[in-house]
Amino acid sequence: MTHRDQRNANAMNAGEQLLAKHVREDPFAAAFKATRMPMIITDPNQEDNPIIFCNVAFETMTGYTSGEVIGCNCRLLQGPDTDRETVKKVRNAIAEGRDIAVDILNYRKDGSTFWNALFISPVRNDQDRIVYHFASQLDFTRVKSREADLALARHQAEEEVARHTAELHAALRAKTVLVHEVDHRVKNNLMTVASIVKLQARLTADKRQRLALMSVLNRIEALSTVQRKLFTSEDVSRFDVADFARELVTDLVTALRRDDITLTLDLLPVFAPAAKASPLSLIVNELIGDAVRRGLEDGGGNVHVVVKEMNGLLLIRVEDTSAPVEPSSESAEFSRRLLEASARQLNAKIDRKIEGRRTTVDVTLLVEPNWEIRH
């Protein structure tokens, strides 16, 4: 076996060992693999700090397969016009063991260029030794000409990330370093994606496209809210569905800025596993969003939200009373499919009842033995 082959084998083994540490139902490991944000992990303890894992989004962005990049240093993305000073900054940050965020001109496998918003962070073990480097990328070539707005959005996202990082620092020390570091970066990238979508919406003249982007942003922010709830709790393995619903619903209704909407809540603590967080957050978001589209946003009305355990079932109910407005068929259909897909993930049942101006939607699912109910 050649030296090169041995290096590739070492890098591949390191990546396999890293993945083996995550159970299949780990929502954060799954998010790392499936997210559209390109991400890689490198091993500084091997010669030349090779890539040991990349997700599908990285392969799509660069044109390289995982088999082609595993065992290689990230410099394979550099080319003739890559700024040497920027490369030097990245090299120095890695050598000094600190975070770095830069914009760098990179090259795909086919030789084409793209502007890469690169963020690299070291992952340390309990002995404060760097065991991995985590890197996320964002192809922002299309908005390079709007660099000032993009820089502002990134700055705001980084400030928010820094604030949350400080709050979570104590909890991260008490947990498995790698799992928490990956979880943290997923949250960061959700916020970065939200900033990019918000920026694009502001710059889009077409009303229909702008509404579609804001719809996407709304769902990203729902996922960000439940992710933040997980991180700010003492036990990141579970979250309080009622507490999450209170914050999300209050924020959504407040954002409408209507004095003629009356919000009432009947919420009791129900602690569900973190693996259920994403579908549950989307269910609450879609139920409220459906009520908004059908009249609350236009003519006000009443909305009543219930989260509680009843006879061994978790009940999520949204009841609204408003003057009906015909929503966009396209947005209504998308919301319906997303709600049904989230319910299928949880083996949940959806019941809808319409009586005059009142619409009641119940989502129920079985409370499992490891859930905690507080009355």
XYZ file of C-alpha atoms in Angstrom:
375
model
C 0.000 0.000 0.000
C 1.390 3.396 -0.962
C 1.796 6.252 1.509
C -1.092 8.042 -0.177
C -3.340 4.962 0.057
C -2.461 4.560 3.742
C -3.384 8.208 4.438
C -6.744 7.771 2.689
C -7.426 4.594 4.668
C -6.574 6.349 7.950
C -8.894 9.249 7.121
C -11.730 6.911 6.140
C -11.324 4.893 9.358
C -11.424 8.105 11.416
C -14.656 9.157 9.728
C -16.257 5.757 10.307
C -15.291 5.873 13.991
C -16.794 9.351 14.277
C -20.120 8.234 12.796
C -20.160 5.140 15.007
C -20.398 7.406 18.070
C -23.851 8.594 17.002
C -26.967 6.495 17.446
C -29.252 6.250 14.480
C -32.024 8.298 16.071
C -29.649 11.144 17.002
C -31.450 14.119 15.373
C -28.360 16.279 15.227
C -26.127 13.723 13.513
C -28.950 13.146 11.034
C -29.281 16.898 10.487
C -25.532 17.158 9.845
C -25.757 14.563 7.071
C -29.009 15.792 5.514
C -28.742 19.582 5.782
C -28.331 21.587 2.600
C -25.468 23.478 4.241
C -22.165 21.956 2.957
C -20.113 20.666 5.900
C -16.896 18.722 6.464
C -14.885 17.370 9.405
C -11.079 17.087 9.333
C -8.642 15.270 11.639
C -5.669 17.464 12.704
C -4.090 14.476 14.435
C -3.356 12.865 11.073
C -0.736 13.993 8.582
C -1.840 17.125 6.666
C -5.160 17.458 8.577
C -7.193 15.390 6.036
C -10.949 15.455 5.471
C -12.513 12.434 7.212
C -16.194 13.202 6.565
C -18.275 15.355 4.232
C -22.014 15.548 3.709
C -23.975 15.301 0.459
C -24.377 19.096 0.245
C -20.567 19.462 0.114
C -20.372 16.906 -2.723
C -23.113 18.752 -4.624
C -21.456 22.160 -4.201
C -17.919 21.074 -5.172
C -18.551 18.254 -7.649
C -16.245 15.949 -5.688
C -17.479 12.657 -4.249
C -16.690 11.683 -0.684
C -14.348 9.009 -2.015
C -12.361 11.699 -3.827
C -11.998 14.070 -0.868
C -11.603 11.692 2.091
C -7.905 11.748 2.967
C -7.273 15.045 1.155
C -6.523 18.438 2.659
C -9.100 21.199 2.036
C -6.598 23.017 -0.171
C -7.854 20.897 -3.087
C -10.548 23.606 -3.459
C -7.938 26.315 -4.037
C -6.864 27.531 -7.483
C -4.863 30.175 -9.336
C -7.047 33.134 -8.282
C -7.555 32.085 -4.660
C -6.287 34.922 -2.480
C -3.031 33.850 -0.779
C -3.535 36.228 2.149
C -6.907 34.657 2.902
C -5.347 31.201 2.722
C -2.662 32.363 5.147
C -5.304 33.620 7.585
C -7.038 30.228 7.487
C -3.741 28.383 7.976
C -2.779 30.569 10.942
C -6.181 30.170 12.608
C -5.959 26.376 12.313
C -2.414 26.386 13.692
C -3.496 28.586 16.630
C -6.635 26.555 17.333
C -9.185 29.352 16.927
C -12.397 29.957 14.978
C -12.239 31.779 11.659
C -14.820 33.019 9.152
C -13.632 34.169 5.714
C -14.903 34.690 2.180
C -12.663 32.831 -0.247
C -12.673 32.094 -3.971
C -12.709 28.315 -4.410
C -12.747 25.893 -7.347
C -15.055 23.000 -8.096
C -13.854 19.710 -9.543
C -14.738 20.896 -13.087
C -12.562 24.013 -12.659
C -15.405 26.509 -12.242
C -15.121 29.051 -9.422
C -17.476 30.000 -6.617
C -17.358 32.403 -3.690
C -17.342 30.422 -0.462
C -18.406 31.843 2.921
C -16.195 29.539 4.983
C -16.434 29.012 8.743
C -13.918 26.758 10.553
C -13.959 25.881 14.225
C -11.815 23.508 16.322
C -13.523 20.778 18.373
C -11.770 20.056 21.676
C -12.000 17.113 24.063
C -12.203 17.246 27.856
C -8.410 17.732 28.033
C -8.719 20.825 25.788
C -6.913 19.016 22.973
C -8.154 19.658 19.433
C -9.569 16.391 18.092
C -11.357 17.646 14.967
C -11.881 20.723 12.852
C -15.460 21.452 11.773
C -16.049 23.537 8.645
C -19.242 24.796 7.021
C -19.454 26.467 3.621
C -21.956 28.616 1.773
C -21.876 29.359 -1.953
C -22.868 33.022 -2.149
C -21.605 33.749 -5.655
C -24.967 35.101 -6.826
C -25.098 37.726 -4.111
C -21.417 38.700 -4.170
C -22.378 41.990 -5.826
C -24.500 42.767 -2.744
C -21.573 42.256 -0.426
C -22.453 45.057 1.954
C -25.897 43.628 2.740
C -24.492 40.130 3.008
C -21.751 41.267 5.377
C -24.358 42.926 7.596
C -26.484 39.770 7.653
C -23.461 37.638 8.494
C -22.378 40.068 11.227
C -25.817 39.959 12.818
C -25.872 36.169 12.638
C -22.405 35.913 14.172
C -23.406 38.258 17.017
C -26.424 36.096 17.746
C -24.276 32.960 17.547
C -21.764 34.484 19.972
C -24.517 35.331 22.454
C -25.937 31.828 22.391
C -22.467 30.298 22.513
C -21.772 32.132 25.770
C -25.043 30.922 27.271
C -24.363 27.328 26.261
C -20.695 27.184 27.203
C -21.243 25.724 30.680
C -23.636 23.063 29.392
C -21.327 22.081 26.538
C -18.457 21.370 28.957
C -20.616 18.851 30.838
C -21.615 16.880 27.732
C -19.889 14.822 25.095
C -17.717 17.373 23.296
C -18.195 16.265 19.717
C -21.958 15.708 19.855
C -22.541 19.135 21.390
C -20.186 20.866 19.001
C -22.013 19.410 15.994
C -25.373 20.339 17.552
C -24.135 23.881 18.115
C -22.967 24.295 14.525
C -26.292 23.014 13.180
C -28.016 25.788 15.124
C -25.524 28.338 13.866
C -26.122 27.289 10.295
C -29.892 27.474 10.718
C -29.477 31.084 11.793
C -27.098 31.788 8.911
C -29.563 30.261 6.442
C -32.365 32.353 7.974
C -30.278 35.506 7.510
C -29.562 34.657 3.874
C -33.241 33.917 3.142
C -34.282 37.174 4.856
C -31.735 39.111 2.792
C -32.931 37.516 -0.442
C -36.562 38.309 0.450
C -35.690 41.977 0.983
C -33.992 42.137 -2.417
C -36.746 40.294 -4.331
C -39.148 42.532 -6.252
C -41.634 39.812 -7.211
C -44.334 39.663 -4.494
C -45.099 35.983 -5.011
C -41.440 35.007 -4.724
C -41.034 37.226 -1.663
C -44.005 35.582 0.068
C -42.582 32.145 -0.745
C -39.214 33.117 0.756
C -40.864 34.485 3.897
C -42.807 31.226 4.187
C -39.532 29.307 4.108
C -38.027 31.714 6.641
C -40.981 31.192 8.974
C -40.362 27.440 9.056
C -36.604 27.830 9.493
C -37.226 30.104 12.475
C -39.617 27.534 13.988
C -36.855 24.924 13.789
C -34.373 27.441 15.217
C -36.695 28.138 18.149
C -36.985 24.488 19.159
C -33.228 24.041 18.630
C -32.578 26.946 20.991
C -34.988 25.431 23.523
C -32.981 22.223 23.460
C -29.741 24.066 24.072
C -30.996 26.257 26.902
C -32.439 23.323 28.849
C -30.402 21.345 31.358
C -31.211 18.096 29.556
C -30.696 18.370 25.788
C -32.199 14.924 25.278
C -35.747 16.288 25.683
C -37.809 19.476 25.459
C -41.077 20.856 26.830
C -43.634 20.904 23.997
C -45.880 23.333 25.908
C -43.056 25.792 26.615
C -41.989 25.702 22.960
C -45.591 26.194 21.773
C -46.044 29.199 24.092
C -42.990 30.985 22.689
C -43.634 30.137 19.034
C -47.350 31.008 19.076
C -46.808 34.247 21.002
C -44.074 35.336 18.574
C -46.186 34.496 15.503
C -49.275 36.332 16.758
C -47.289 39.339 18.006
C -45.571 39.627 14.622
C -48.985 40.196 12.982
C -49.328 43.500 14.913
C -53.106 43.301 15.148
C -54.991 44.499 18.214
C -58.072 42.544 17.158
C -56.551 39.080 17.717
C -57.272 37.462 21.075
C -54.861 34.680 22.023
C -55.650 32.217 24.826
C -53.448 29.331 25.922
C -54.129 26.100 27.784
C -50.660 24.600 28.152
C -49.374 21.920 30.508
C -45.734 20.675 30.521
C -45.128 17.641 28.332
C -41.457 16.666 27.960
C -40.850 14.822 24.693
C -37.568 13.299 23.390
C -35.353 15.633 21.364
C -35.764 13.290 18.386
C -39.388 14.486 18.171
C -38.449 18.184 18.236
C -38.386 18.982 14.513
C -41.731 17.390 13.472
C -43.490 18.720 16.588
C -42.198 22.244 15.956
C -43.395 22.116 12.339
C -46.819 20.824 13.417
C -47.366 23.757 15.819
C -46.038 26.202 13.215
C -48.284 24.892 10.426
C -51.423 24.876 12.615
C -50.937 28.530 13.561
C -49.871 29.470 10.026
C -53.035 27.872 8.627
C -55.218 29.931 10.995
C -53.363 33.113 10.015
C -53.811 32.476 6.288
C -57.530 31.731 6.672
C -58.465 35.052 8.267
C -56.567 36.056 11.393
C -54.097 38.150 9.429
C -56.824 39.967 7.500
C -59.678 40.465 9.951
C -58.447 39.417 13.349
C -60.369 37.001 15.560
C -59.722 34.528 18.354
C -57.171 31.748 18.556
C -56.997 29.181 21.346
C -54.022 26.826 21.668
C -53.979 23.663 23.780
C -51.026 21.401 24.609
C -51.629 18.719 27.224
C -51.697 14.993 27.919
C -55.123 13.371 27.822
C -55.697 9.676 28.418
C -52.212 8.669 27.319
C -52.198 10.943 24.272
C -50.428 14.227 23.603
C -53.036 16.690 22.336
C -52.049 19.718 20.269
C -55.138 21.766 19.412
C -55.463 25.060 17.572
C -58.966 26.538 17.493
C -59.562 29.789 15.648
C -62.612 31.952 15.053
C -62.361 34.522 12.268
C -64.043 35.877 9.159
C -62.924 33.322 6.551
C -60.520 34.381 3.806
C -59.671 32.126 0.886
C -55.928 31.387 1.219
C -53.575 30.825 -1.688
C -54.241 27.304 -2.936
C -50.529 26.733 -3.469
C -49.454 27.802 0.047
C -52.400 25.972 1.635
C -51.533 22.752 -0.192
C -47.877 23.005 0.766
C -48.800 23.579 4.419
C -51.193 20.620 4.357
C -48.565 18.289 2.945
C -45.925 19.482 5.409
C -48.337 19.008 8.318
C -49.258 15.501 7.150
C -45.614 14.550 6.582
C -44.672 15.730 10.095
C -47.631 13.835 11.566
C -46.567 10.650 9.757
C -43.105 10.925 11.331
C -44.763 10.766 14.757
C -47.576 8.329 13.883
C -49.905 11.175 14.837
C -53.573 11.617 13.885
C -55.036 14.857 12.492
C -58.722 15.753 13.033
C -60.241 18.918 11.562
C -63.692 20.271 12.435
C -65.346 23.372 10.944
C -68.449 24.932 12.502
C -69.375 28.236 10.878
C -66.480 30.652 11.474
C -64.781 28.328 13.953
C -62.134 25.828 12.847
C -60.641 23.306 15.274
C -57.666 21.128 14.371
C -56.506 18.399 16.759
C -53.229 16.535 16.400
C -52.881 13.575 18.750
C -50.073 11.084 19.257
C -49.288 8.369 21.757
C -47.281 9.419 24.821
C -44.381 6.977 25.058
C -43.045 5.550 28.355
C -39.913 7.751 28.339
C -41.945 10.975 28.100
C -42.487 13.028 31.251
C -45.845 14.622 32.075
C -46.221 17.303 34.755
C -49.681 18.249 35.972
